[in-house]
N, C-alpha and C. Protein backbone atom coordinates (compact mmCIF):
# COMPACT_ATOMS: atom_id res chain seq x y z
N MET A 1 13.20 10.53 -91.05
CA MET A 1 13.05 11.62 -92.00
C MET A 1 13.50 11.11 -93.36
N THR A 2 12.68 11.36 -94.34
CA THR A 2 13.01 10.93 -95.70
C THR A 2 13.89 12.00 -96.38
N PRO A 3 14.61 11.61 -97.43
CA PRO A 3 15.39 12.62 -98.16
C PRO A 3 14.54 13.77 -98.69
N GLU A 4 13.29 13.49 -99.06
CA GLU A 4 12.41 14.57 -99.56
C GLU A 4 12.08 15.55 -98.43
N GLN A 5 11.79 15.03 -97.25
CA GLN A 5 11.52 15.89 -96.10
C GLN A 5 12.76 16.71 -95.75
N LEU A 6 13.92 16.08 -95.83
CA LEU A 6 15.16 16.79 -95.55
C LEU A 6 15.40 17.90 -96.57
N ARG A 7 15.12 17.61 -97.83
CA ARG A 7 15.31 18.63 -98.87
C ARG A 7 14.45 19.86 -98.56
N ARG A 8 13.19 19.63 -98.14
CA ARG A 8 12.32 20.75 -97.77
C ARG A 8 12.88 21.49 -96.56
N LEU A 9 13.41 20.74 -95.60
CA LEU A 9 13.99 21.34 -94.42
C LEU A 9 15.19 22.22 -94.78
N LEU A 10 16.00 21.75 -95.72
CA LEU A 10 17.17 22.52 -96.15
C LEU A 10 16.78 23.73 -96.99
N ASP A 11 15.70 23.60 -97.74
CA ASP A 11 15.28 24.68 -98.63
C ASP A 11 14.46 25.76 -97.94
N GLU A 12 13.76 25.43 -96.87
CA GLU A 12 12.85 26.37 -96.23
C GLU A 12 13.32 26.70 -94.82
N LYS A 13 13.91 27.88 -94.67
CA LYS A 13 14.46 28.29 -93.37
C LYS A 13 13.41 28.34 -92.27
N SER A 14 12.22 28.80 -92.61
CA SER A 14 11.20 28.93 -91.56
C SER A 14 10.78 27.56 -91.03
N GLN A 15 10.63 26.59 -91.93
CA GLN A 15 10.30 25.24 -91.50
C GLN A 15 11.45 24.65 -90.69
N ALA A 16 12.67 24.91 -91.12
CA ALA A 16 13.84 24.42 -90.41
C ALA A 16 13.93 25.03 -89.02
N ALA A 17 13.64 26.32 -88.90
CA ALA A 17 13.72 26.98 -87.60
C ALA A 17 12.78 26.34 -86.60
N GLU A 18 11.57 26.03 -87.03
CA GLU A 18 10.61 25.38 -86.13
C GLU A 18 11.10 24.01 -85.69
N GLU A 19 11.61 23.24 -86.63
CA GLU A 19 12.13 21.90 -86.32
C GLU A 19 13.33 21.99 -85.39
N LEU A 20 14.25 22.88 -85.68
CA LEU A 20 15.50 22.96 -84.93
C LEU A 20 15.30 23.49 -83.51
N LYS A 21 14.24 24.22 -83.27
CA LYS A 21 13.94 24.65 -81.90
C LYS A 21 13.67 23.45 -81.01
N HIS A 22 13.07 22.41 -81.58
CA HIS A 22 12.78 21.19 -80.82
C HIS A 22 14.06 20.42 -80.48
N TRP A 23 15.14 20.73 -81.15
CA TRP A 23 16.42 20.08 -80.88
C TRP A 23 17.16 20.77 -79.74
N GLY A 24 16.59 21.85 -79.22
CA GLY A 24 17.22 22.59 -78.14
C GLY A 24 18.15 23.70 -78.62
N LEU A 25 18.10 24.00 -79.90
CA LEU A 25 18.98 25.04 -80.43
C LEU A 25 18.45 26.43 -80.10
N GLU A 26 19.33 27.29 -79.65
CA GLU A 26 18.95 28.68 -79.38
C GLU A 26 19.00 29.53 -80.64
N ASP A 27 19.83 29.13 -81.60
CA ASP A 27 19.96 29.85 -82.86
C ASP A 27 19.62 28.90 -84.01
N PRO A 28 18.33 28.68 -84.27
CA PRO A 28 17.95 27.72 -85.29
C PRO A 28 18.40 28.10 -86.70
N LEU A 29 18.54 29.39 -86.98
CA LEU A 29 19.01 29.79 -88.31
C LEU A 29 20.46 29.38 -88.51
N ARG A 30 21.27 29.48 -87.47
CA ARG A 30 22.66 29.01 -87.55
C ARG A 30 22.66 27.48 -87.69
N GLY A 31 21.77 26.81 -86.98
CA GLY A 31 21.65 25.36 -87.10
C GLY A 31 21.29 24.95 -88.52
N HIS A 32 20.39 25.71 -89.13
CA HIS A 32 20.02 25.45 -90.52
C HIS A 32 21.24 25.59 -91.43
N ALA A 33 22.02 26.65 -91.19
CA ALA A 33 23.24 26.86 -91.98
C ALA A 33 24.23 25.71 -91.77
N ASN A 34 24.29 25.16 -90.55
CA ASN A 34 25.16 24.02 -90.29
C ASN A 34 24.74 22.80 -91.11
N LEU A 35 23.43 22.55 -91.16
CA LEU A 35 22.93 21.41 -91.94
C LEU A 35 23.21 21.60 -93.44
N VAL A 36 22.98 22.81 -93.92
CA VAL A 36 23.27 23.11 -95.33
C VAL A 36 24.76 22.93 -95.60
N GLY A 37 25.59 23.37 -94.67
CA GLY A 37 27.04 23.21 -94.83
C GLY A 37 27.46 21.76 -94.92
N MET A 38 26.83 20.90 -94.12
CA MET A 38 27.17 19.47 -94.19
C MET A 38 26.72 18.87 -95.52
N ALA A 39 25.57 19.32 -96.02
CA ALA A 39 25.11 18.85 -97.32
C ALA A 39 26.07 19.31 -98.41
N GLN A 40 26.53 20.54 -98.32
CA GLN A 40 27.45 21.08 -99.32
C GLN A 40 28.84 20.45 -99.21
N ALA A 41 29.17 19.92 -98.05
CA ALA A 41 30.47 19.26 -97.87
C ALA A 41 30.53 17.92 -98.58
N GLY A 42 29.36 17.39 -98.95
CA GLY A 42 29.36 16.15 -99.71
C GLY A 42 28.61 14.99 -99.08
N ILE A 43 27.84 15.24 -98.03
CA ILE A 43 27.03 14.17 -97.46
C ILE A 43 25.75 14.08 -98.27
N PRO A 44 25.49 12.93 -98.91
CA PRO A 44 24.27 12.79 -99.69
C PRO A 44 23.02 12.86 -98.81
N LEU A 45 21.91 13.21 -99.42
CA LEU A 45 20.68 13.44 -98.65
C LEU A 45 20.23 12.22 -97.86
N ASP A 46 20.40 11.02 -98.40
CA ASP A 46 19.93 9.84 -97.66
C ASP A 46 20.74 9.65 -96.37
N LEU A 47 22.06 9.86 -96.43
CA LEU A 47 22.88 9.75 -95.22
C LEU A 47 22.67 10.95 -94.29
N LEU A 48 22.47 12.12 -94.87
CA LEU A 48 22.21 13.30 -94.04
C LEU A 48 20.86 13.15 -93.33
N ALA A 49 19.90 12.52 -93.98
CA ALA A 49 18.60 12.29 -93.33
C ALA A 49 18.78 11.38 -92.11
N PHE A 50 19.62 10.36 -92.25
CA PHE A 50 19.90 9.48 -91.10
C PHE A 50 20.61 10.27 -90.00
N LEU A 51 21.58 11.11 -90.38
CA LEU A 51 22.29 11.92 -89.41
C LEU A 51 21.34 12.87 -88.69
N VAL A 52 20.41 13.46 -89.43
CA VAL A 52 19.43 14.36 -88.83
C VAL A 52 18.59 13.62 -87.78
N GLN A 53 18.23 12.38 -88.06
CA GLN A 53 17.48 11.60 -87.07
C GLN A 53 18.30 11.41 -85.80
N GLN A 54 19.60 11.15 -85.97
CA GLN A 54 20.49 11.00 -84.81
C GLN A 54 20.59 12.33 -84.04
N LEU A 55 20.76 13.42 -84.78
CA LEU A 55 20.87 14.72 -84.14
C LEU A 55 19.59 15.08 -83.40
N ARG A 56 18.47 14.78 -83.99
CA ARG A 56 17.17 15.05 -83.37
C ARG A 56 17.07 14.34 -82.02
N ARG A 57 17.66 13.16 -81.95
CA ARG A 57 17.59 12.37 -80.72
C ARG A 57 18.62 12.82 -79.68
N HIS A 58 19.83 13.17 -80.12
CA HIS A 58 20.93 13.41 -79.17
C HIS A 58 21.15 14.87 -78.79
N LEU A 59 20.92 15.81 -79.69
CA LEU A 59 21.22 17.21 -79.37
C LEU A 59 20.45 17.75 -78.17
N PRO A 60 19.16 17.45 -78.01
CA PRO A 60 18.44 18.02 -76.86
C PRO A 60 19.02 17.60 -75.50
N ARG A 61 19.77 16.52 -75.46
CA ARG A 61 20.33 16.02 -74.20
C ARG A 61 21.67 16.66 -73.85
N LEU A 62 22.23 17.44 -74.76
CA LEU A 62 23.56 18.00 -74.56
C LEU A 62 23.50 19.33 -73.82
N SER A 63 24.62 19.69 -73.21
CA SER A 63 24.68 20.95 -72.47
C SER A 63 24.64 22.16 -73.40
N ASP A 64 25.19 22.04 -74.60
CA ASP A 64 25.19 23.15 -75.55
C ASP A 64 24.98 22.59 -76.96
N PRO A 65 23.73 22.34 -77.35
CA PRO A 65 23.47 21.75 -78.67
C PRO A 65 23.94 22.62 -79.83
N ASP A 66 23.87 23.95 -79.66
CA ASP A 66 24.33 24.85 -80.73
C ASP A 66 25.82 24.66 -80.98
N MET A 67 26.59 24.60 -79.92
CA MET A 67 28.03 24.42 -80.04
C MET A 67 28.34 23.07 -80.66
N ALA A 68 27.61 22.04 -80.25
CA ALA A 68 27.84 20.70 -80.79
C ALA A 68 27.57 20.65 -82.29
N LEU A 69 26.46 21.22 -82.73
CA LEU A 69 26.12 21.18 -84.14
C LEU A 69 27.09 22.02 -84.97
N ASN A 70 27.49 23.17 -84.45
CA ASN A 70 28.44 24.01 -85.16
C ASN A 70 29.79 23.30 -85.31
N ASN A 71 30.26 22.67 -84.22
CA ASN A 71 31.53 21.95 -84.30
C ASN A 71 31.43 20.72 -85.18
N LEU A 72 30.28 20.07 -85.18
CA LEU A 72 30.10 18.92 -86.06
C LEU A 72 30.20 19.34 -87.52
N GLU A 73 29.58 20.45 -87.86
CA GLU A 73 29.67 20.93 -89.25
C GLU A 73 31.11 21.29 -89.61
N ARG A 74 31.82 21.93 -88.70
CA ARG A 74 33.23 22.26 -88.93
C ARG A 74 34.04 20.98 -89.14
N PHE A 75 33.78 19.97 -88.32
CA PHE A 75 34.48 18.69 -88.40
C PHE A 75 34.23 18.00 -89.74
N VAL A 76 32.96 17.95 -90.13
CA VAL A 76 32.60 17.32 -91.40
C VAL A 76 33.23 18.07 -92.57
N SER A 77 33.14 19.38 -92.54
CA SER A 77 33.68 20.19 -93.63
C SER A 77 35.19 20.07 -93.77
N ASN A 78 35.87 19.82 -92.65
CA ASN A 78 37.33 19.73 -92.69
C ASN A 78 37.84 18.30 -92.90
N SER A 79 36.95 17.33 -92.88
CA SER A 79 37.40 15.95 -93.03
C SER A 79 37.72 15.65 -94.50
N ARG A 80 38.56 14.66 -94.69
CA ARG A 80 38.93 14.27 -96.06
C ARG A 80 37.78 13.60 -96.79
N ASN A 81 36.91 12.93 -96.02
CA ASN A 81 35.86 12.14 -96.64
C ASN A 81 34.55 12.28 -95.86
N PRO A 82 33.81 13.37 -96.07
CA PRO A 82 32.53 13.54 -95.36
C PRO A 82 31.56 12.38 -95.60
N LEU A 83 31.57 11.85 -96.81
CA LEU A 83 30.70 10.71 -97.12
C LEU A 83 31.06 9.51 -96.25
N GLY A 84 32.35 9.26 -96.09
CA GLY A 84 32.81 8.15 -95.24
C GLY A 84 32.41 8.34 -93.79
N LEU A 85 32.49 9.58 -93.29
CA LEU A 85 32.07 9.85 -91.92
C LEU A 85 30.59 9.55 -91.72
N ALA A 86 29.78 10.05 -92.64
CA ALA A 86 28.34 9.82 -92.54
C ALA A 86 28.02 8.33 -92.62
N ALA A 87 28.74 7.61 -93.48
CA ALA A 87 28.52 6.17 -93.58
C ALA A 87 28.93 5.47 -92.29
N LEU A 88 30.01 5.93 -91.67
CA LEU A 88 30.43 5.37 -90.38
C LEU A 88 29.35 5.56 -89.33
N TRP A 89 28.80 6.78 -89.26
CA TRP A 89 27.77 7.06 -88.27
C TRP A 89 26.50 6.27 -88.53
N GLN A 90 26.26 5.89 -89.79
CA GLN A 90 25.11 5.05 -90.09
C GLN A 90 25.39 3.61 -89.68
N ARG A 91 26.59 3.12 -89.98
CA ARG A 91 26.96 1.74 -89.62
C ARG A 91 27.09 1.55 -88.12
N ASP A 92 27.63 2.56 -87.45
CA ASP A 92 27.88 2.48 -86.01
C ASP A 92 27.25 3.69 -85.32
N PRO A 93 25.94 3.63 -85.08
CA PRO A 93 25.24 4.79 -84.50
C PRO A 93 25.76 5.21 -83.13
N GLU A 94 26.48 4.31 -82.44
CA GLU A 94 27.00 4.65 -81.11
C GLU A 94 28.26 5.50 -81.18
N SER A 95 28.82 5.70 -82.37
CA SER A 95 30.03 6.50 -82.48
C SER A 95 29.74 8.01 -82.49
N LEU A 96 28.55 8.40 -82.84
CA LEU A 96 28.23 9.83 -82.91
C LEU A 96 27.95 10.48 -81.56
N PRO A 97 27.22 9.85 -80.63
CA PRO A 97 26.89 10.55 -79.37
C PRO A 97 28.12 11.00 -78.58
N GLY A 98 29.16 10.19 -78.53
CA GLY A 98 30.38 10.59 -77.81
C GLY A 98 31.04 11.79 -78.45
N LEU A 99 31.07 11.80 -79.78
CA LEU A 99 31.65 12.93 -80.49
C LEU A 99 30.84 14.20 -80.24
N LEU A 100 29.52 14.08 -80.26
CA LEU A 100 28.67 15.23 -79.97
C LEU A 100 28.89 15.74 -78.55
N GLN A 101 29.11 14.82 -77.63
CA GLN A 101 29.36 15.22 -76.24
C GLN A 101 30.64 16.06 -76.15
N ILE A 102 31.68 15.62 -76.83
CA ILE A 102 32.93 16.40 -76.86
C ILE A 102 32.68 17.76 -77.49
N PHE A 103 31.98 17.76 -78.62
CA PHE A 103 31.71 19.01 -79.34
C PHE A 103 30.85 19.96 -78.52
N SER A 104 30.09 19.44 -77.59
CA SER A 104 29.20 20.26 -76.77
C SER A 104 29.88 20.82 -75.53
N THR A 105 30.93 20.15 -75.07
CA THR A 105 31.49 20.52 -73.77
C THR A 105 32.88 21.14 -73.82
N SER A 106 33.63 20.90 -74.89
CA SER A 106 35.00 21.40 -74.92
C SER A 106 35.35 21.99 -76.28
N GLN A 107 35.44 23.31 -76.33
CA GLN A 107 35.84 23.95 -77.58
C GLN A 107 37.29 23.61 -77.90
N TYR A 108 38.12 23.47 -76.87
CA TYR A 108 39.53 23.13 -77.08
C TYR A 108 39.66 21.77 -77.78
N LEU A 109 39.00 20.74 -77.24
CA LEU A 109 39.07 19.41 -77.87
C LEU A 109 38.38 19.42 -79.23
N SER A 110 37.33 20.19 -79.36
CA SER A 110 36.65 20.30 -80.66
C SER A 110 37.59 20.86 -81.71
N ASP A 111 38.33 21.90 -81.33
CA ASP A 111 39.27 22.50 -82.27
C ASP A 111 40.37 21.52 -82.67
N ILE A 112 40.84 20.72 -81.72
CA ILE A 112 41.85 19.71 -82.04
C ILE A 112 41.30 18.71 -83.04
N LEU A 113 40.09 18.23 -82.81
CA LEU A 113 39.49 17.25 -83.73
C LEU A 113 39.21 17.87 -85.10
N VAL A 114 38.80 19.12 -85.14
CA VAL A 114 38.54 19.78 -86.41
C VAL A 114 39.84 19.94 -87.20
N LEU A 115 40.91 20.33 -86.50
CA LEU A 115 42.20 20.51 -87.17
C LEU A 115 42.85 19.19 -87.58
N ASP A 116 42.56 18.12 -86.83
CA ASP A 116 43.13 16.81 -87.13
C ASP A 116 42.02 15.75 -87.07
N PRO A 117 41.19 15.68 -88.12
CA PRO A 117 40.07 14.74 -88.08
C PRO A 117 40.50 13.27 -87.92
N GLN A 118 41.74 12.95 -88.27
CA GLN A 118 42.21 11.56 -88.08
C GLN A 118 42.33 11.21 -86.61
N ALA A 119 42.43 12.21 -85.74
CA ALA A 119 42.47 11.95 -84.31
C ALA A 119 41.18 11.29 -83.84
N TYR A 120 40.10 11.51 -84.58
CA TYR A 120 38.83 10.86 -84.24
C TYR A 120 38.95 9.35 -84.34
N ASP A 121 39.69 8.86 -85.33
CA ASP A 121 39.90 7.41 -85.45
C ASP A 121 40.63 6.87 -84.23
N LEU A 122 41.65 7.58 -83.78
CA LEU A 122 42.39 7.16 -82.59
C LEU A 122 41.49 7.19 -81.37
N LEU A 123 40.69 8.21 -81.27
CA LEU A 123 39.75 8.32 -80.15
C LEU A 123 38.77 7.14 -80.14
N ARG A 124 38.28 6.79 -81.32
CA ARG A 124 37.35 5.66 -81.42
C ARG A 124 38.05 4.34 -81.09
N MET A 125 39.28 4.15 -81.58
CA MET A 125 40.00 2.89 -81.34
C MET A 125 40.33 2.68 -79.87
N THR A 126 40.66 3.77 -79.16
CA THR A 126 41.03 3.67 -77.75
C THR A 126 39.84 3.86 -76.83
N GLN A 127 38.69 4.16 -77.40
CA GLN A 127 37.47 4.43 -76.64
C GLN A 127 37.69 5.53 -75.60
N GLY A 128 38.54 6.50 -75.95
CA GLY A 128 38.77 7.64 -75.08
C GLY A 128 39.77 7.40 -73.97
N GLN A 129 40.31 6.20 -73.88
CA GLN A 129 41.28 5.89 -72.83
C GLN A 129 42.67 6.34 -73.27
N PRO A 130 43.53 6.71 -72.31
CA PRO A 130 44.89 7.13 -72.68
C PRO A 130 45.64 5.99 -73.36
N GLY A 131 46.45 6.36 -74.33
CA GLY A 131 47.28 5.39 -75.03
C GLY A 131 48.73 5.56 -74.64
N SER A 132 49.54 4.62 -75.06
CA SER A 132 50.97 4.73 -74.75
C SER A 132 51.59 5.80 -75.66
N ARG A 133 52.68 6.36 -75.22
CA ARG A 133 53.36 7.39 -76.00
C ARG A 133 53.88 6.82 -77.32
N GLN A 134 54.27 5.55 -77.33
CA GLN A 134 54.79 4.92 -78.54
C GLN A 134 53.72 4.84 -79.63
N ALA A 135 52.48 4.64 -79.22
CA ALA A 135 51.39 4.54 -80.19
C ALA A 135 51.13 5.89 -80.79
C-alpha cells in the first residue's frame, strides 16, 4: 500500500470499512478510528503504510482482530516514541506478530504493555521466556 492509498483509506470511512472487513474486523469503523489514531500519534504515512501491510497479513489469523488492533493503537498512543516503534516493526517485521497475538488474546497483558510500553523491550529481549528476578 502506498502512502497515497493509505491517505485515501484514512480519509474515506466507507472505503476503509470495506478494506477492514477483509482483515476480519467485526467493527470496521472502530478499526478505521484505530488507524487514524496511530497516524495522529505520530507515525508518518510511509511507515503506517508498511504497518497496514503487516496488519492486513496478520490480523485475519488472530482470534480477536478487533481487540488486537484496538490494543495496538492504545500501545502506540501511549508509547514515548511512536515513530521509533513503527521503525522497529519495519526493520524487524517478526516483532509485530507476537505483540498482536498478545493483544488479541489477553486484555490483562495488553493493559500491562499499554501502561508500561518499555516492558515490550524486555519481552523482545527475553523472547517471552521468564527472566531472573535480579534482571
